[in-house]
């Protein structure tokens, strides 16, 4: 008996790599024996993924060696009270008024009326305007602290007809008053009393940010290379530290977004009571910090109800800026739709807009691509616009739903230049940009951006952990100076 060969396996290897009838395998799938054909270079499917560019453009970084950063901002030079009523049935020629405005200075914890000195003195001349628009009077203050009430004052009117509209009692708020000068008779004493500068003391606290990347020693022994090109310009090949590199980029983004989004922890909140009843110290809690959005919402200006899409809308914004610092140049950092809305608003100023685009008006001609975008415009002030990637990114603010109360921010108007403030820590006036970051630092410790390696792999010799850990840390706060000159655009 002879051995019968299995059909298809009676093969004879050849000395050369040439398929023949005796060496060609046809009876089973041999494709899984080959290594896959791979691309070494990583494909950048989302382009530049980082969003940390805003503060680098408009801010600066300065060291701080304290847990508390304090500064003073100027108050108004002149005084106006908008909630003023008559203290009793008003006399026609010598009415007595009561200031119903909250006289507690900004930032004060006191909330009762009259907790600060009223800025009205005998001899000052004031204008009295009815809040309903029915008329106005002018007069000279003849007495303050009338009847022992610190907020009451009597006025001698210049008009013989007396008060335009008599009030109904102490609880009303019929008129607005402001001081425009003073008048004294011959041979009288000078002004009684003086006014202190109305400085507003503000403060903020830094927060500590941390991150970490870890890789085990075993994974470090399995070499795998990939060619990369990253957002910060790095190119070449990376091994297992590809993820460490992205952790670093992510941490860089968080250093900026934390300064934008941070809020202080309210008393009694879960954050301020963190650890209560758990394994942490029950007396320890997170304090938070005042980010840019929080500062502008509470001390600045907010536009809500959709984007300003007409010149009349910007006229309202300009009118508001006139009442603040009147900063000449401003930059609006905005999302894509807000940018388009401004482009459409400006393009609509073209008289040919309804019938077609005219060449030349927008510096276009027939030989070039039509430019339908604008970098800015001037109307009372200079307004420039710049796309803000943070507001467009679908994994950050750009991914929020639209509509009222959605938390979506469409843009932020930032005044350009710098301002002078009194630094409470330095004890002197200093020039500061409107936005700047203060990080903790001293002669022995710099916490602006710390990174260190721990573990027992990758060259680290700090513990018996069979891994390499790359640690990141920063301690910082953002100071929003002159928030009254900012505008936050919300849905």
Coordinates of C-alpha atoms in Angstrom, one line a residue:
X1 CA 0.0 0.0 0.0
X2 CA 1.3 3.5 -0.8
X3 CA 0.6 6.8 1.0
X4 CA -1.8 9.0 -1.0
X5 CA -1.1 12.7 -0.9
X6 CA -3.9 15.1 0.0
X7 CA -5.0 17.0 -3.1
X8 CA -3.6 20.5 -3.1
X9 CA -0.9 19.7 -0.5
X10 CA 1.5 17.9 -2.8
X11 CA 3.8 21.0 -2.9
X12 CA 7.4 21.3 -3.9
X13 CA 9.2 24.5 -2.7
X14 CA 11.2 26.4 -5.3
X15 CA 14.5 28.1 -4.9
X16 CA 13.2 31.4 -6.2
X17 CA 10.2 33.5 -5.2
X18 CA 8.3 32.6 -8.4
X19 CA 4.8 31.0 -8.2
X20 CA 4.6 27.6 -9.9
X21 CA 2.1 24.8 -10.1
X22 CA 3.9 23.0 -7.3
X23 CA 4.5 25.8 -4.9
X24 CA 1.3 27.9 -5.2
X25 CA -1.0 27.6 -2.2
X26 CA -4.7 27.7 -3.3
X27 CA -6.6 25.5 -0.8
X28 CA -6.6 27.9 2.3
X29 CA -6.6 31.6 3.0
X30 CA -3.1 32.7 3.6
X31 CA -3.9 36.4 3.7
X32 CA -4.0 36.4 7.5
X33 CA -0.3 35.5 7.6
X34 CA 0.7 38.9 6.2
X35 CA 1.2 42.0 8.3
X36 CA -1.3 44.8 7.6
X37 CA -0.2 47.7 5.4
X38 CA -0.3 50.6 7.8
X39 CA 0.3 54.4 7.6
X40 CA 2.9 55.6 10.0
X41 CA 1.7 59.2 10.0
X42 CA -1.2 60.1 12.2
X43 CA -4.1 61.7 10.3
X44 CA -5.3 65.0 11.8
X45 CA -9.0 64.5 11.3
X46 CA -10.0 67.5 13.6
X47 CA -7.2 69.9 12.6
X48 CA -5.9 72.1 15.4
X49 CA -7.7 70.8 18.5
X50 CA -6.3 73.3 21.1
X51 CA -8.4 76.3 22.1
X52 CA -6.0 78.1 24.4
X53 CA -5.2 81.4 22.6
X54 CA -7.5 84.0 24.0
X55 CA -5.5 85.0 27.1
X56 CA -2.3 84.9 25.2
X57 CA -3.7 87.5 22.8
X58 CA -5.3 89.9 25.3
X59 CA -3.7 89.3 28.7
X60 CA -0.4 89.0 30.5
X61 CA 1.0 86.8 33.3
X62 CA 2.5 88.2 36.5
X63 CA 3.6 86.4 39.7
X64 CA 1.9 86.7 43.0
X65 CA 3.0 85.4 46.4
X66 CA -0.3 85.5 48.3
X67 CA -3.5 83.5 48.6
X68 CA -5.5 86.7 48.0
X69 CA -5.0 89.2 45.2
X70 CA -6.5 92.7 45.8
X71 CA -6.8 95.8 43.8
X72 CA -8.7 99.1 43.8
X73 CA -10.7 100.5 40.9
X74 CA -11.9 104.1 40.6
X75 CA -15.4 104.9 41.4
X76 CA -17.5 107.6 39.7
X77 CA -16.2 111.2 40.1
X78 CA -19.6 112.7 40.2
X79 CA -22.7 111.7 42.2
X80 CA -26.2 110.8 41.0
X81 CA -29.1 109.2 42.9
X82 CA -31.9 107.7 40.9
X83 CA -34.2 106.5 43.6
X84 CA -35.2 109.7 45.5
X85 CA -38.6 110.4 47.1
X86 CA -40.1 113.2 49.2
X87 CA -39.6 112.6 52.9
X88 CA -43.1 114.0 53.6
X89 CA -45.8 115.9 51.9
X90 CA -43.6 118.1 49.8
X91 CA -43.5 121.8 50.4
X92 CA -43.8 123.8 47.2
X93 CA -40.6 125.9 47.5
X94 CA -38.5 124.0 50.1
X95 CA -39.2 120.3 49.7
X96 CA -37.4 117.7 51.8
X97 CA -36.2 114.6 49.9
X98 CA -35.0 111.2 51.0
X99 CA -32.5 109.1 49.1
X100 CA -33.8 105.5 48.7
X101 CA -30.7 104.2 46.8
X102 CA -28.7 101.6 48.6
X103 CA -25.8 103.7 49.9
X104 CA -23.6 100.7 50.8
X105 CA -20.5 100.8 48.6
X106 CA -19.9 98.1 46.0
X107 CA -18.5 95.0 47.5
X108 CA -19.8 95.8 51.0
X109 CA -21.6 93.2 53.0
X110 CA -23.9 95.7 54.5
X111 CA -27.2 96.1 52.8
X112 CA -29.2 98.6 54.8
X113 CA -29.9 102.1 53.6
X114 CA -27.6 104.8 54.9
X115 CA -24.6 102.5 55.7
X116 CA -22.3 104.9 53.9
X117 CA -22.1 108.7 54.0
X118 CA -24.5 110.4 51.6
X119 CA -22.5 112.6 49.1
X120 CA -24.7 115.6 49.5
X121 CA -23.7 118.7 51.4
X122 CA -25.2 122.1 52.3
X123 CA -24.6 124.7 49.6
X124 CA -24.4 122.3 46.6
X125 CA -26.7 122.9 43.7
X126 CA -28.6 120.0 42.2
X127 CA -30.9 119.2 39.3
X128 CA -34.1 117.3 40.2
X129 CA -35.6 115.3 37.4
X130 CA -39.0 113.6 37.6
X131 CA -38.5 109.9 36.7
X132 CA -41.8 109.9 34.7
X133 CA -40.5 112.6 32.4
X134 CA -43.0 115.2 33.6
X135 CA -40.4 117.9 34.3
X136 CA -37.4 119.1 36.3
X137 CA -36.3 121.6 38.9
X138 CA -33.0 123.1 40.1
X139 CA -32.2 124.1 43.7
X140 CA -29.6 124.5 46.4
X141 CA -29.3 122.2 49.4
X142 CA -30.0 124.1 52.6
X143 CA -29.9 121.3 55.1
X144 CA -28.8 117.7 55.4
X145 CA -29.5 115.0 58.0
X146 CA -32.9 116.6 58.5
X147 CA -34.6 115.3 61.6
X148 CA -31.6 113.1 62.4
X149 CA -32.2 111.0 59.3
X150 CA -28.9 110.7 57.4
X151 CA -30.5 110.3 54.0
X152 CA -32.9 113.3 54.3
X153 CA -32.0 116.7 52.8
X154 CA -33.9 120.0 52.2
X155 CA -33.7 122.0 48.9
X156 CA -34.5 125.6 48.2
X157 CA -35.8 125.6 44.6
X158 CA -34.8 128.3 42.1
X159 CA -38.3 128.2 40.5
X160 CA -41.0 130.3 41.9
X161 CA -43.6 127.8 40.8
X162 CA -42.1 125.2 43.1
X163 CA -41.7 121.5 42.7
X164 CA -43.0 120.2 39.3
X165 CA -44.7 117.2 40.8
X166 CA -45.1 116.7 44.5
X167 CA -44.3 113.2 45.8
X168 CA -46.6 111.0 47.8
X169 CA -44.4 110.2 50.8
X170 CA -41.1 108.7 52.0
X171 CA -41.6 105.4 50.3
X172 CA -41.7 106.7 46.7
X173 CA -38.8 107.1 44.2
X174 CA -40.1 109.8 42.0
X175 CA -37.0 111.7 41.1
X176 CA -33.4 111.5 40.0
X177 CA -30.9 114.1 41.3
X178 CA -27.3 115.0 40.4
X179 CA -24.9 117.6 41.7
X180 CA -23.8 120.2 39.2
X181 CA -22.1 122.9 41.4
X182 CA -22.6 125.0 44.5
X183 CA -23.6 128.5 45.6
X184 CA -22.8 130.5 48.7
X185 CA -23.9 134.0 49.9
X186 CA -21.3 136.7 50.7
X187 CA -19.7 136.4 54.1
X188 CA -20.6 132.8 54.8
X189 CA -18.4 129.9 55.9
X190 CA -17.0 127.5 53.4
X191 CA -18.2 124.0 52.5
X192 CA -18.9 121.8 55.4
X193 CA -17.5 118.3 55.2
X194 CA -15.5 116.6 52.5
X195 CA -15.8 113.6 50.3
X196 CA -13.5 110.6 50.2
X197 CA -12.5 109.0 47.0
X198 CA -15.1 106.3 46.0
X199 CA -12.6 103.5 45.5
X200 CA -14.0 100.0 44.9
X201 CA -11.8 97.3 46.5
X202 CA -11.9 94.0 44.6
X203 CA -10.1 90.7 45.2
X204 CA -9.7 87.2 43.8
X205 CA -8.2 84.0 44.9
X206 CA -6.0 81.6 42.8
X207 CA -7.1 78.0 42.4
X208 CA -4.8 74.9 42.0
X209 CA -5.1 72.9 38.8
X210 CA -3.7 69.4 38.5
X211 CA -3.5 66.6 35.9
X212 CA -1.5 63.4 35.5
X213 CA -0.5 60.9 32.8
X214 CA 0.5 57.3 33.8
X215 CA 2.0 54.4 31.8
X216 CA 3.0 51.0 33.2
X217 CA 6.5 49.7 32.9
X218 CA 5.2 46.7 30.8
X219 CA 3.6 49.0 28.2
X220 CA 6.8 51.0 28.0
X221 CA 8.6 47.8 27.0
X222 CA 6.3 47.3 24.0
X223 CA 7.7 49.7 21.5
X224 CA 5.4 51.3 19.0
X225 CA 6.2 54.4 17.0
X226 CA 3.9 56.8 15.2
X227 CA 4.7 59.9 13.2
X228 CA 2.9 62.9 14.5
X229 CA 2.5 66.7 14.0
X230 CA 0.9 68.4 17.0
X231 CA -0.9 71.7 17.6
X232 CA 2.2 73.3 19.2
X233 CA 4.3 72.6 16.1
X234 CA 6.1 69.5 17.2
X235 CA 6.8 67.0 14.5
X236 CA 8.5 63.6 14.3
X237 CA 8.0 60.2 15.9
X238 CA 6.6 59.5 19.4
X239 CA 6.5 56.2 21.3
X240 CA 4.2 55.6 24.3
X241 CA 4.5 59.3 25.3
X242 CA 2.0 60.3 22.6
X243 CA -0.8 60.2 25.2
X244 CA 1.5 62.2 27.6
X245 CA 1.9 64.8 25.0
X246 CA -1.9 65.1 24.5
X247 CA -2.3 65.3 28.3
X248 CA 0.0 68.3 28.3
X249 CA -1.9 70.0 25.5
X250 CA -5.2 69.3 27.3
X251 CA -3.8 70.8 30.6
X252 CA -2.6 73.9 28.7
X253 CA -6.2 74.4 27.5
X254 CA -7.6 73.9 31.0
X255 CA -5.2 76.6 32.3
X256 CA -7.1 79.1 30.1
X257 CA -10.7 77.7 30.2
X258 CA -10.5 77.6 34.1
X259 CA -9.7 81.3 34.1
X260 CA -12.7 81.9 31.8
X261 CA -15.3 79.7 33.5
X262 CA -14.3 79.7 37.2
X263 CA -16.9 80.8 39.8
X264 CA -16.6 81.3 43.5
X265 CA -18.1 78.7 45.8
X266 CA -21.2 80.1 47.5
X267 CA -21.6 79.7 51.2
X268 CA -23.4 76.5 52.0
X269 CA -22.8 75.1 48.5
X270 CA -21.6 71.5 47.9
X271 CA -18.2 72.7 46.7
X272 CA -17.6 74.8 49.8
X273 CA -18.6 71.9 52.0
X274 CA -16.7 69.3 50.1
X275 CA -15.6 66.5 52.3
X276 CA -18.2 67.0 55.0
X277 CA -19.3 63.6 56.3
X278 CA -16.7 61.8 54.1
X279 CA -13.1 60.8 54.6
X280 CA -11.8 64.3 54.0
X281 CA -11.4 67.0 56.6
X282 CA -14.9 68.4 57.1
X283 CA -13.5 71.8 57.7
X284 CA -11.9 72.0 54.3
X285 CA -13.7 73.1 51.1
X286 CA -13.2 74.4 47.7
X287 CA -13.4 78.2 47.4
X288 CA -13.4 78.6 43.6
X289 CA -12.4 81.8 41.9
X290 CA -13.8 84.6 39.8
X291 CA -13.4 83.8 36.1
X292 CA -13.8 86.3 33.3
X293 CA -17.5 85.3 32.5
X294 CA -18.4 85.6 36.1
X295 CA -16.8 89.0 36.6
X296 CA -18.4 90.4 33.5
X297 CA -21.8 89.0 34.4
X298 CA -21.6 90.6 37.9
X299 CA -19.6 93.8 37.3
X300 CA -19.9 94.3 33.6
X301 CA -22.5 94.5 30.8
X302 CA -24.6 91.6 29.4
X303 CA -26.4 91.5 26.1
X304 CA -29.0 88.8 26.0
X305 CA -31.9 87.8 23.7
X306 CA -29.8 86.9 20.6
X307 CA -27.0 88.6 18.7
X308 CA -27.1 92.3 18.0
X309 CA -27.8 92.2 14.2
X310 CA -28.6 95.9 13.4
X311 CA -26.8 99.2 13.8
X312 CA -29.5 100.2 16.2
X313 CA -28.4 97.3 18.5
X314 CA -24.8 98.5 18.4
X315 CA -26.0 102.0 19.1
X316 CA -27.4 100.7 22.3
X317 CA -24.1 99.1 23.1
X318 CA -22.2 102.3 22.3
X319 CA -24.6 104.3 24.5
X320 CA -23.8 101.9 27.3
X321 CA -20.0 102.2 26.7
X322 CA -20.3 106.0 26.8
X323 CA -21.5 105.7 30.4
X324 CA -18.5 103.5 31.3
X325 CA -14.8 104.1 30.5
X326 CA -15.3 105.1 26.8
X327 CA -12.4 102.9 25.7
X328 CA -11.6 103.8 22.1
X329 CA -10.7 100.4 20.7
X330 CA -12.5 97.1 21.5
X331 CA -12.2 93.6 20.2
X332 CA -15.2 91.2 20.0
X333 CA -14.2 87.6 20.4
X334 CA -17.1 85.7 18.9
X335 CA -18.5 82.5 17.6
X336 CA -19.0 81.8 13.9
X337 CA -22.7 82.8 13.7
X338 CA -22.2 86.1 15.5
X339 CA -19.3 86.8 13.0
X340 CA -21.7 86.2 10.1
X341 CA -24.3 88.4 11.7
X342 CA -21.9 91.3 11.9
X343 CA -20.8 90.7 8.3
X344 CA -24.4 90.7 7.1
X345 CA -25.1 93.9 9.1
X346 CA -22.2 95.7 7.5
X347 CA -22.9 94.4 4.0
X348 CA -26.5 95.6 4.3
X349 CA -25.1 99.2 4.5
X350 CA -24.2 98.8 0.8
X351 CA -26.9 100.7 -1.2
X352 CA -26.8 98.0 -3.8
X353 CA -27.2 95.2 -1.3
X354 CA -30.8 94.4 -2.4
X355 CA -29.9 94.2 -6.1
X356 CA -26.5 92.7 -6.0
X357 CA -23.0 93.4 -4.7
X358 CA -21.2 96.4 -6.1
X359 CA -17.5 96.1 -7.0
X360 CA -15.1 98.5 -5.3
X361 CA -17.3 99.5 -2.4
X362 CA -15.8 96.6 -0.3
X363 CA -12.4 96.7 -2.0
X364 CA -13.4 94.0 -4.5
X365 CA -13.0 93.7 -8.2
X366 CA -14.0 91.3 -10.9
X367 CA -10.6 89.6 -11.0
X368 CA -10.6 88.5 -7.3
X369 CA -12.7 86.3 -5.1
X370 CA -15.6 88.2 -3.6
X371 CA -14.8 89.1 0.0
X372 CA -18.0 89.0 2.1
X373 CA -16.3 89.2 5.4
X374 CA -15.2 92.2 7.5
X375 CA -12.5 92.5 10.2
X376 CA -14.2 95.4 12.0
X377 CA -15.9 98.7 11.7
X378 CA -16.0 102.1 13.4
X379 CA -19.1 103.7 14.8
X380 CA -18.3 106.0 17.7
X381 CA -15.6 103.5 18.7
X382 CA -13.4 101.1 16.8
X383 CA -14.8 97.5 16.9
X384 CA -12.7 94.6 15.7
X385 CA -13.9 91.0 15.6
X386 CA -12.0 87.8 15.9
X387 CA -13.3 84.2 15.8
X388 CA -12.9 82.6 19.2
X389 CA -12.3 78.9 18.8
X390 CA -13.5 78.1 22.4
X391 CA -17.0 79.3 21.4
X392 CA -17.0 77.2 18.3
X393 CA -15.5 74.0 19.6
X394 CA -18.3 71.3 19.8
X395 CA -16.7 69.7 22.9
X396 CA -16.8 73.1 24.8
X397 CA -19.1 76.1 24.7
X398 CA -19.8 75.6 21.0
X399 CA -21.6 72.3 21.7
X400 CA -24.2 73.8 24.0
X401 CA -27.8 74.1 22.8
X402 CA -29.1 77.4 21.6
X403 CA -31.9 79.4 23.1
X404 CA -32.6 81.5 26.2
X405 CA -31.1 80.2 29.5
X406 CA -29.0 77.7 27.6
X407 CA -25.8 79.0 29.0
X408 CA -24.5 79.6 25.5
X409 CA -22.1 82.6 25.1
X410 CA -21.9 84.1 21.6
X411 CA -19.2 86.6 22.2
X412 CA -17.1 88.8 24.6
X413 CA -16.2 92.4 24.0
X414 CA -12.8 93.2 25.5
X415 CA -11.4 96.7 25.7
X416 CA -7.9 97.0 24.2
X417 CA -4.9 98.5 26.0
X418 CA -4.2 98.8 29.7
X419 CA -5.5 100.6 32.7
X420 CA -3.9 102.0 35.9
X421 CA -5.0 100.4 39.2
X422 CA -3.8 100.6 42.8
X423 CA -2.3 97.3 43.7
X424 CA -3.2 96.6 47.3
X425 CA -0.3 94.2 47.7
X426 CA 2.4 96.3 46.0
X427 CA 1.1 99.4 47.6
X428 CA 1.4 101.5 44.5
X429 CA -0.3 102.3 41.2
X430 CA 0.6 99.9 38.4
X431 CA -0.2 99.6 34.7
X432 CA -2.2 96.5 34.0
X433 CA -3.9 95.0 30.9
X434 CA -7.7 94.7 31.4
X435 CA -7.1 91.0 31.7
X436 CA -4.2 89.4 33.3
X437 CA -3.3 86.1 35.1
X438 CA -1.6 86.1 38.5
X439 CA 0.2 82.8 39.3
X440 CA 1.7 81.8 42.7
X441 CA 5.5 82.2 42.8
X442 CA 8.3 83.0 45.2
X443 CA 12.1 82.9 45.2
X444 CA 11.9 79.2 46.0
X445 CA 8.7 78.0 44.4
X446 CA 7.3 78.8 41.0
X447 CA 3.8 77.4 40.5
X448 CA 3.1 78.9 37.1
X449 CA 3.5 75.6 35.3
X450 CA 5.1 72.7 37.2
X451 CA 5.7 69.2 35.8
X452 CA 7.6 66.3 37.3
X453 CA 8.0 62.5 36.9
X454 CA 7.4 59.9 39.6
X455 CA 7.3 56.1 39.7
X456 CA 10.0 53.5 38.9
X457 CA 9.9 53.3 35.1
X458 CA 11.1 55.5 32.3
X459 CA 14.1 56.8 34.3
X460 CA 12.0 57.7 37.4
X461 CA 13.3 56.4 40.8
X462 CA 10.9 57.9 43.3
X463 CA 8.7 54.9 44.4
X464 CA 8.1 51.2 43.9
X465 CA 5.2 51.8 41.5
X466 CA 5.7 49.8 38.3
X467 CA 4.8 52.8 36.2
X468 CA 5.9 56.2 35.1
X469 CA 3.6 59.1 36.2
X470 CA 3.9 62.6 34.6
X471 CA 2.4 65.2 36.9
X472 CA 1.2 68.7 36.1
X473 CA 0.3 71.5 38.4
X474 CA -0.5 75.3 38.3
X475 CA -1.9 77.8 40.8
X476 CA -3.4 80.9 39.3
X477 CA -6.3 83.4 39.1
X478 CA -7.4 85.9 36.5
X479 CA -7.9 89.5 37.3
X480 CA -10.6 91.3 35.2
X481 CA -9.9 95.0 35.6
X482 CA -12.6 97.5 34.7
X483 CA -15.2 94.8 34.0
X484 CA -17.7 97.7 33.4
X485 CA -16.0 98.1 30.0
X486 CA -16.7 94.5 28.9
X487 CA -19.7 93.2 27.2
X488 CA -20.9 89.5 27.4
X489 CA -23.1 88.4 24.5
X490 CA -25.5 85.6 25.5
X491 CA -28.4 83.8 24.0

